[in-house]
Amino acid sequence: PSSVVSITVAPVGVMLEGAKARQQVLVTGLRKDGTVVDLTAKAVYKSATPKLAWVSPVGVVHPKADGPATIQVRAAGMSRFHPSDINWS
């Protein structure tokens, strides 16, 4: 297979409403030959705003407090920052 030239994180504009809300982040890679590959299981996830949200090793975002949270996703040697909006109450 050809190498991955870009990654995309979805869904766009994650909105978590309430303390029990959860959202799975999906990561896809676009290969040089135009094919798309699922990188969700191979990606590494980290909360850039740990006071507002945390993310599991498999990419599930969990709220901690109200505000604009950001999740960092690394896959195929690339990194993306993915915004999330948290409404804890």
GROMACS .gro file of N, CA and C in nm:
model
  267
    1PRO      N    1   0.083  -0.121   0.000
    1PRO     CA    2   0.000   0.000   0.000
    1PRO      C    3   0.086   0.126   0.000
    2SER      N    4   0.035   0.232  -0.062
    2SER     CA    5   0.110   0.358  -0.065
    2SER      C    6   0.102   0.429   0.070
    3SER      N    7   0.191   0.524   0.091
    3SER     CA    8   0.198   0.592   0.220
    3SER      C    9   0.083   0.691   0.238
    4VAL      N   10   0.054   0.720   0.365
    4VAL     CA   11  -0.052   0.815   0.400
    4VAL      C   12   0.004   0.956   0.386
    5VAL      N   13  -0.071   1.043   0.316
    5VAL     CA   14  -0.026   1.180   0.293
    5VAL      C   15  -0.101   1.283   0.377
    6SER      N   16  -0.218   1.244   0.431
    6SER     CA   17  -0.292   1.334   0.519
    6SER      C   18  -0.387   1.252   0.607
    7ILE      N   19  -0.422   1.311   0.722
    7ILE     CA   20  -0.520   1.246   0.809
    7ILE      C   21  -0.637   1.341   0.834
    8THR      N   22  -0.753   1.281   0.859
    8THR     CA   23  -0.874   1.356   0.890
    8THR      C   24  -0.934   1.300   1.017
    9VAL      N   25  -0.983   1.390   1.103
    9VAL     CA   26  -1.046   1.350   1.229
    9VAL      C   27  -1.193   1.389   1.222
   10ALA      N   28  -1.280   1.297   1.259
   10ALA     CA   29  -1.425   1.321   1.254
   10ALA      C   30  -1.488   1.269   1.383
   11PRO      N   31  -1.606   1.313   1.419
   11PRO     CA   32  -1.688   1.412   1.349
   11PRO      C   33  -1.636   1.553   1.371
   12VAL      N   34  -1.669   1.640   1.279
   12VAL     CA   35  -1.632   1.780   1.291
   12VAL      C   36  -1.722   1.844   1.396
   13GLY      N   37  -1.663   1.925   1.482
   13GLY     CA   38  -1.743   1.997   1.582
   13GLY      C   39  -1.808   1.908   1.685
   14VAL      N   40  -1.731   1.829   1.756
   14VAL     CA   41  -1.785   1.742   1.861
   14VAL      C   42  -1.853   1.829   1.967
   15MET      N   43  -1.975   1.792   2.006
   15MET     CA   44  -2.049   1.863   2.110
   15MET      C   45  -2.093   1.762   2.213
   16LEU      N   46  -2.043   1.775   2.335
   16LEU     CA   47  -2.080   1.685   2.443
   16LEU      C   48  -2.172   1.759   2.539
   17GLU      N   49  -2.292   1.705   2.560
   17GLU     CA   50  -2.392   1.766   2.647
   17GLU      C   51  -2.414   1.677   2.768
   18GLY      N   52  -2.371   1.723   2.885
   18GLY     CA   53  -2.394   1.649   3.009
   18GLY      C   54  -2.276   1.563   3.050
   19ALA      N   55  -2.272   1.530   3.178
   19ALA     CA   56  -2.160   1.457   3.237
   19ALA      C   57  -2.144   1.316   3.183
   20LYS      N   58  -2.250   1.255   3.132
   20LYS     CA   59  -2.243   1.117   3.082
   20LYS      C   60  -2.225   1.108   2.931
   21ALA      N   61  -2.211   1.222   2.866
   21ALA     CA   62  -2.195   1.223   2.720
   21ALA      C   63  -2.061   1.162   2.681
   22ARG      N   64  -2.057   1.100   2.565
   22ARG     CA   65  -1.935   1.038   2.511
   22ARG      C   66  -1.936   1.057   2.359
   23GLN      N   67  -1.818   1.062   2.299
   23GLN     CA   68  -1.809   1.070   2.154
   23GLN      C   69  -1.686   0.995   2.106
   24GLN      N   70  -1.706   0.901   2.017
   24GLN     CA   71  -1.595   0.829   1.954
   24GLN      C   72  -1.537   0.917   1.843
   25VAL      N   73  -1.406   0.935   1.844
   25VAL     CA   74  -1.337   1.007   1.738
   25VAL      C   75  -1.292   0.905   1.633
   26LEU      N   76  -1.310   0.938   1.507
   26LEU     CA   77  -1.269   0.851   1.397
   26LEU      C   78  -1.155   0.918   1.321
   27VAL      N   79  -1.055   0.841   1.287
   27VAL     CA   80  -0.938   0.894   1.216
   27VAL      C   81  -0.921   0.817   1.085
   28THR      N   82  -0.915   0.890   0.976
   28THR     CA   83  -0.890   0.827   0.846
   28THR      C   84  -0.766   0.889   0.783
   29GLY      N   85  -0.701   0.810   0.701
   29GLY     CA   86  -0.584   0.857   0.630
   29GLY      C   87  -0.606   0.849   0.481
   30LEU      N   88  -0.557   0.948   0.411
   30LEU     CA   89  -0.564   0.950   0.264
   30LEU      C   90  -0.427   0.908   0.213
   31ARG      N   91  -0.425   0.801   0.136
   31ARG     CA   92  -0.299   0.751   0.080
   31ARG      C   93  -0.265   0.824  -0.049
   32LYS      N   94  -0.140   0.815  -0.086
   32LYS     CA   95  -0.088   0.878  -0.208
   32LYS      C   96  -0.166   0.834  -0.332
   33ASP      N   97  -0.213   0.708  -0.332
   33ASP     CA   98  -0.287   0.657  -0.448
   33ASP      C   99  -0.436   0.694  -0.446
   34GLY      N  100  -0.479   0.773  -0.345
   34GLY     CA  101  -0.618   0.819  -0.338
   34GLY      C  102  -0.709   0.732  -0.255
   35THR      N  103  -0.662   0.618  -0.207
   35THR     CA  104  -0.745   0.534  -0.123
   35THR      C  105  -0.747   0.587   0.020
   36VAL      N  106  -0.851   0.553   0.092
   36VAL     CA  107  -0.869   0.597   0.230
   36VAL      C  108  -0.856   0.476   0.321
   37VAL      N  109  -0.786   0.495   0.434
   37VAL     CA  110  -0.763   0.387   0.529
   37VAL      C  111  -0.808   0.433   0.668
   38ASP      N  112  -0.871   0.343   0.743
   38ASP     CA  113  -0.914   0.372   0.880
   38ASP      C  114  -0.794   0.361   0.973
   39LEU      N  115  -0.761   0.470   1.041
   39LEU     CA  116  -0.648   0.474   1.134
   39LEU      C  117  -0.692   0.487   1.280
   40THR      N  118  -0.822   0.477   1.305
   40THR     CA  119  -0.876   0.498   1.440
   40THR      C  120  -0.805   0.411   1.544
   41ALA      N  121  -0.787   0.284   1.517
   41ALA     CA  122  -0.727   0.193   1.615
   41ALA      C  123  -0.577   0.214   1.630
   42LYS      N  124  -0.513   0.272   1.530
   42LYS     CA  125  -0.368   0.294   1.535
   42LYS      C  126  -0.330   0.432   1.587
   43ALA      N  127  -0.426   0.521   1.598
   43ALA     CA  128  -0.398   0.658   1.640
   43ALA      C  129  -0.369   0.666   1.790
   44VAL      N  130  -0.300   0.773   1.828
   44VAL     CA  131  -0.272   0.802   1.969
   44VAL      C  132  -0.347   0.930   2.002
   45TYR      N  133  -0.419   0.927   2.113
   45TYR     CA  134  -0.506   1.038   2.151
   45TYR      C  135  -0.459   1.100   2.283
   46LYS      N  136  -0.473   1.233   2.291
   46LYS     CA  137  -0.436   1.305   2.413
   46LYS      C  138  -0.522   1.430   2.423
   47SER      N  139  -0.567   1.461   2.543
   47SER     CA  140  -0.640   1.585   2.563
   47SER      C  141  -0.542   1.700   2.579
   48ALA      N  142  -0.557   1.803   2.496
   48ALA     CA  143  -0.476   1.923   2.509
   48ALA      C  144  -0.534   2.016   2.615
   49THR      N  145  -0.656   1.984   2.661
   49THR     CA  146  -0.724   2.061   2.765
   49THR      C  147  -0.776   1.964   2.871
   50PRO      N  148  -0.687   1.903   2.949
   50PRO     CA  149  -0.727   1.796   3.042
   50PRO      C  150  -0.823   1.839   3.153
   51LYS      N  151  -0.834   1.967   3.181
   51LYS     CA  152  -0.931   2.013   3.282
   51LYS      C  153  -1.073   2.010   3.228
   52LEU      N  154  -1.088   2.006   3.095
   52LEU     CA  155  -1.220   2.009   3.032
   52LEU      C  156  -1.266   1.874   2.977
   53ALA      N  157  -1.171   1.793   2.931
   53ALA     CA  158  -1.207   1.664   2.872
   53ALA      C  159  -1.089   1.569   2.879
   54TRP      N  160  -1.120   1.440   2.879
   54TRP     CA  161  -1.016   1.338   2.868
   54TRP      C  162  -1.057   1.245   2.755
   55VAL      N  163  -0.959   1.177   2.700
   55VAL     CA  164  -0.986   1.087   2.587
   55VAL      C  165  -0.922   0.952   2.617
   56SER      N  166  -0.997   0.847   2.590
   56SER     CA  167  -0.951   0.711   2.617
   56SER      C  168  -0.847   0.669   2.512
   57PRO      N  169  -0.773   0.562   2.539
   57PRO     CA  170  -0.674   0.514   2.441
   57PRO      C  171  -0.734   0.474   2.306
   58VAL      N  172  -0.865   0.447   2.302
   58VAL     CA  173  -0.929   0.409   2.175
   58VAL      C  174  -1.001   0.527   2.109
   59GLY      N  175  -0.988   0.648   2.166
   59GLY     CA  176  -1.044   0.767   2.102
   59GLY      C  177  -1.183   0.807   2.143
   60VAL      N  178  -1.227   0.770   2.263
   60VAL     CA  179  -1.358   0.813   2.311
   60VAL      C  180  -1.338   0.935   2.401
   61VAL      N  181  -1.404   1.047   2.366
   61VAL     CA  182  -1.391   1.171   2.441
   61VAL      C  183  -1.494   1.174   2.553
   62HIS      N  184  -1.447   1.210   2.674
   62HIS     CA  185  -1.531   1.218   2.794
   62HIS      C  186  -1.522   1.360   2.851
   63PRO      N  187  -1.635   1.422   2.888
   63PRO     CA  188  -1.631   1.557   2.942
   63PRO      C  189  -1.587   1.560   3.089
   64LYS      N  190  -1.527   1.671   3.131
   64LYS     CA  191  -1.492   1.695   3.271
   64LYS      C  192  -1.548   1.827   3.321
   65ALA      N  193  -1.559   1.927   3.233
   65ALA     CA  194  -1.610   2.059   3.270
   65ALA      C  195  -1.652   2.134   3.144
   66ASP      N  196  -1.729   2.242   3.164
   66ASP     CA  197  -1.775   2.324   3.052
   66ASP      C  198  -1.659   2.394   2.981
   67GLY      N  199  -1.672   2.410   2.852
   67GLY     CA  200  -1.576   2.491   2.777
   67GLY      C  201  -1.531   2.428   2.649
   68PRO      N  202  -1.447   2.500   2.577
   68PRO     CA  203  -1.393   2.450   2.449
   68PRO      C  204  -1.272   2.361   2.473
   69ALA      N  205  -1.288   2.234   2.450
   69ALA     CA  206  -1.180   2.137   2.470
   69ALA      C  207  -1.113   2.106   2.336
   70THR      N  208  -0.990   2.058   2.344
   70THR     CA  209  -0.916   2.020   2.224
   70THR      C  210  -0.851   1.884   2.245
   71ILE      N  211  -0.868   1.797   2.148
   71ILE     CA  212  -0.808   1.664   2.151
   71ILE      C  213  -0.697   1.659   2.046
   72GLN      N  214  -0.580   1.613   2.087
   72GLN     CA  215  -0.470   1.595   1.993
   72GLN      C  216  -0.472   1.451   1.944
   73VAL      N  217  -0.465   1.434   1.813
   73VAL     CA  218  -0.466   1.302   1.751
   73VAL      C  219  -0.338   1.287   1.669
   74ARG      N  220  -0.267   1.176   1.691
   74ARG     CA  221  -0.147   1.147   1.614
   74ARG      C  222  -0.165   1.014   1.542
   75ALA      N  223  -0.136   1.014   1.414
   75ALA     CA  224  -0.146   0.892   1.333
   75ALA      C  225  -0.062   0.909   1.208
   76ALA      N  226  -0.001   0.802   1.163
   76ALA     CA  227   0.079   0.800   1.040
   76ALA      C  228   0.183   0.910   1.036
   77GLY      N  229   0.240   0.942   1.154
   77GLY     CA  230   0.344   1.043   1.161
   77GLY      C  231   0.294   1.186   1.154
   78MET      N  232   0.163   1.206   1.161
   78MET     CA  233   0.103   1.339   1.155
   78MET      C  234   0.023   1.366   1.281
   79SER      N  235  -0.002   1.493   1.308
   79SER     CA  236  -0.076   1.533   1.427
   79SER      C  237  -0.184   1.633   1.388
   80ARG      N  238  -0.301   1.620   1.451
   80ARG     CA  239  -0.411   1.714   1.430
   80ARG      C  240  -0.469   1.750   1.566
   81PHE      N  241  -0.515   1.876   1.579
   81PHE     CA  242  -0.585   1.919   1.699
   81PHE      C  243  -0.733   1.929   1.663
   82HIS      N  244  -0.815   1.859   1.740
   82HIS     CA  245  -0.957   1.847   1.710
   82HIS      C  246  -1.040   1.917   1.818
   83PRO      N  247  -1.113   2.023   1.782
   83PRO     CA  248  -1.192   2.095   1.882
   83PRO      C  249  -1.318   2.019   1.924
   84SER      N  250  -1.355   2.039   2.050
   84SER     CA  251  -1.479   1.984   2.106
   84SER      C  252  -1.542   2.092   2.193
   85ASP      N  253  -1.673   2.092   2.201
   85ASP     CA  254  -1.742   2.187   2.289
   85ASP      C  255  -1.809   2.107   2.400
   86ILE      N  256  -1.779   2.141   2.525
   86ILE     CA  257  -1.829   2.066   2.640
   86ILE      C  258  -1.931   2.150   2.714
   87ASN      N  259  -2.050   2.092   2.732
   87ASN     CA  260  -2.155   2.152   2.816
   87ASN      C  261  -2.183   2.052   2.926
   88TRP      N  262  -2.114   2.064   3.038
   88TRP     CA  263  -2.116   1.967   3.148
   88TRP      C  264  -2.255   1.953   3.211
   89SER      N  265  -2.326   2.064   3.227
   89SER     CA  266  -2.454   2.060   3.300
   89SER      C  267  -2.567   2.000   3.223
   0.00000   0.00000   0.00000
